[in-house]
Amino acid sequence: MDAYQLRLAEFLDLTEKLNAQAKSVHSKMDNNEEGQLEAVQALFERRQTVIDQLSEYTKAAEFEWTTEDKRVISQLKGYEDEMQPLLNRLHGSFTTQMNRLNQTSQTSKKYVGAYQTKSTGGSFIDQRK
């Protein structure tokens, strides 16, 4: 087995792991175990390294994919097609949670210091910024 075929096999393995990991991540971010999203990110980074290594092999003028390589590439395409909706869903969920956290933070900043000053004899004065 050539060196590029080892990289291609590693790429397939990482893609399978990434697909399984993406399926296990819950769309409600609070329900995920600690480190699940970091594991997805780490798999993406390892995959990118392998892609960079593969691109070096494919730049050679005499390079040509074998029939077995084309079969593996076909499998990779199937995994990619399966993963894309999962990753889009995760991205949407993550964006929604970040927006919610940002809104909560902005709302809480409006009341900073509102309860720390002035005694008004029992009345409440709204001191939002």
GROMACS .gro file of N, CA, C and O in nm, residues 12 20 29-30 39 44 46 52-53 58 62-63 74 79-80 85 96 99 103 106-107 112 116 122:
model
   96
   12LEU      N    1  -1.063   0.827   0.557
   12LEU     CA    2  -1.191   0.756   0.566
   12LEU      C    3  -1.223   0.725   0.712
   12LEU      O    4  -1.336   0.745   0.757
   20ALA      N    5  -1.996   0.969   1.324
   20ALA     CA    6  -2.054   0.912   1.446
   20ALA      C    7  -2.060   1.016   1.558
   20ALA      O    8  -2.160   1.024   1.631
   29MET      N    9  -2.775   2.227   2.312
   29MET     CA   10  -2.637   2.227   2.359
   29MET      C   11  -2.623   2.193   2.507
   29MET      O   12  -2.525   2.135   2.549
   30ASP      N   13  -2.724   2.225   2.587
   30ASP     CA   14  -2.717   2.197   2.730
   30ASP      C   15  -2.720   2.047   2.760
   30ASP      O   16  -2.677   2.005   2.866
   39ALA      N   17  -1.444   1.746   2.080
   39ALA     CA   18  -1.404   1.624   2.009
   39ALA      C   19  -1.434   1.637   1.861
   39ALA      O   20  -1.353   1.594   1.777
   44PHE      N   21  -1.213   1.741   1.311
   44PHE     CA   22  -1.202   1.828   1.193
   44PHE      C   23  -1.058   1.871   1.168
   44PHE      O   24  -1.011   1.872   1.055
   46ARG      N   25  -0.779   1.717   1.266
   46ARG     CA   26  -0.699   1.602   1.220
   46ARG      C   27  -0.729   1.570   1.075
   46ARG      O   28  -0.639   1.538   0.997
   52ASP      N   29  -0.443   1.797   0.375
   52ASP     CA   30  -0.324   1.868   0.330
   52ASP      C   31  -0.216   1.771   0.283
   52ASP      O   32  -0.150   1.794   0.181
   53GLN      N   33  -0.200   1.661   0.357
   53GLN     CA   34  -0.101   1.560   0.317
   53GLN      C   35  -0.142   1.494   0.186
   53GLN      O   36  -0.056   1.470   0.099
   58THR      N   37  -0.131   1.427  -0.457
   58THR     CA   38  -0.208   1.440  -0.581
   58THR      C   39  -0.152   1.547  -0.674
   58THR      O   40  -0.191   1.552  -0.790
   62GLU      N   41   0.247   1.241  -1.228
   62GLU     CA   42   0.216   1.101  -1.261
   62GLU      C   43   0.111   1.039  -1.170
   62GLU      O   44   0.080   0.921  -1.182
   63PHE      N   45   0.052   1.119  -1.082
   63PHE     CA   46  -0.046   1.066  -0.988
   63PHE      C   47  -0.175   1.027  -1.060
   63PHE      O   48  -0.225   1.099  -1.145
   74SER      N   49  -1.576   0.730  -0.312
   74SER     CA   50  -1.721   0.719  -0.319
   74SER      C   51  -1.782   0.704  -0.179
   74SER      O   52  -1.885   0.766  -0.148
   79TYR      N   53  -2.048   0.965   0.315
   79TYR     CA   54  -2.040   1.016   0.452
   79TYR      C   55  -2.056   1.167   0.455
   79TYR      O   56  -2.122   1.223   0.544
   80GLU      N   57  -1.993   1.236   0.361
   80GLU     CA   58  -2.002   1.382   0.357
   80GLU      C   59  -2.146   1.426   0.335
   80GLU      O   60  -2.194   1.520   0.399
   85PRO      N   61  -2.609   1.778   0.659
   85PRO     CA   62  -2.727   1.826   0.734
   85PRO      C   63  -2.706   1.824   0.886
   85PRO      O   64  -2.753   1.913   0.958
   96THR      N   65  -2.790   2.969   1.785
   96THR     CA   66  -2.906   3.005   1.867
   96THR      C   67  -2.867   3.019   2.013
   96THR      O   68  -2.908   3.114   2.081
   99ASN      N   69  -2.665   3.336   2.069
   99ASN     CA   70  -2.753   3.455   2.068
   99ASN      C   71  -2.830   3.467   2.199
   99ASN      O   72  -2.845   3.577   2.252
  103GLN      N   73  -2.810   3.775   2.461
  103GLN     CA   74  -2.927   3.851   2.506
  103GLN      C   75  -2.936   3.853   2.658
  103GLN      O   76  -2.965   3.957   2.717
  106GLN      N   77  -2.676   4.095   2.789
  106GLN     CA   78  -2.713   4.235   2.767
  106GLN      C   79  -2.824   4.279   2.863
  106GLN      O   80  -2.821   4.389   2.915
  107THR      N   81  -2.921   4.191   2.886
  107THR     CA   82  -3.030   4.223   2.978
  107THR      C   83  -2.978   4.241   3.120
  107THR      O   84  -3.018   4.334   3.191
  112VAL      N   85  -2.715   4.664   3.618
  112VAL     CA   86  -2.593   4.675   3.698
  112VAL      C   87  -2.601   4.801   3.784
  112VAL      O   88  -2.624   4.910   3.735
  116GLN      N   89  -2.797   4.894   4.412
  116GLN     CA   90  -2.689   4.921   4.506
  116GLN      C   91  -2.688   5.065   4.557
  116GLN      O   92  -2.608   5.100   4.640
  122GLY      N   93  -3.895   5.265   5.029
  122GLY     CA   94  -3.990   5.163   4.989
  122GLY      C   95  -4.033   5.172   4.844
  122GLY      O   96  -4.103   5.085   4.795
   0.00000   0.00000   0.00000
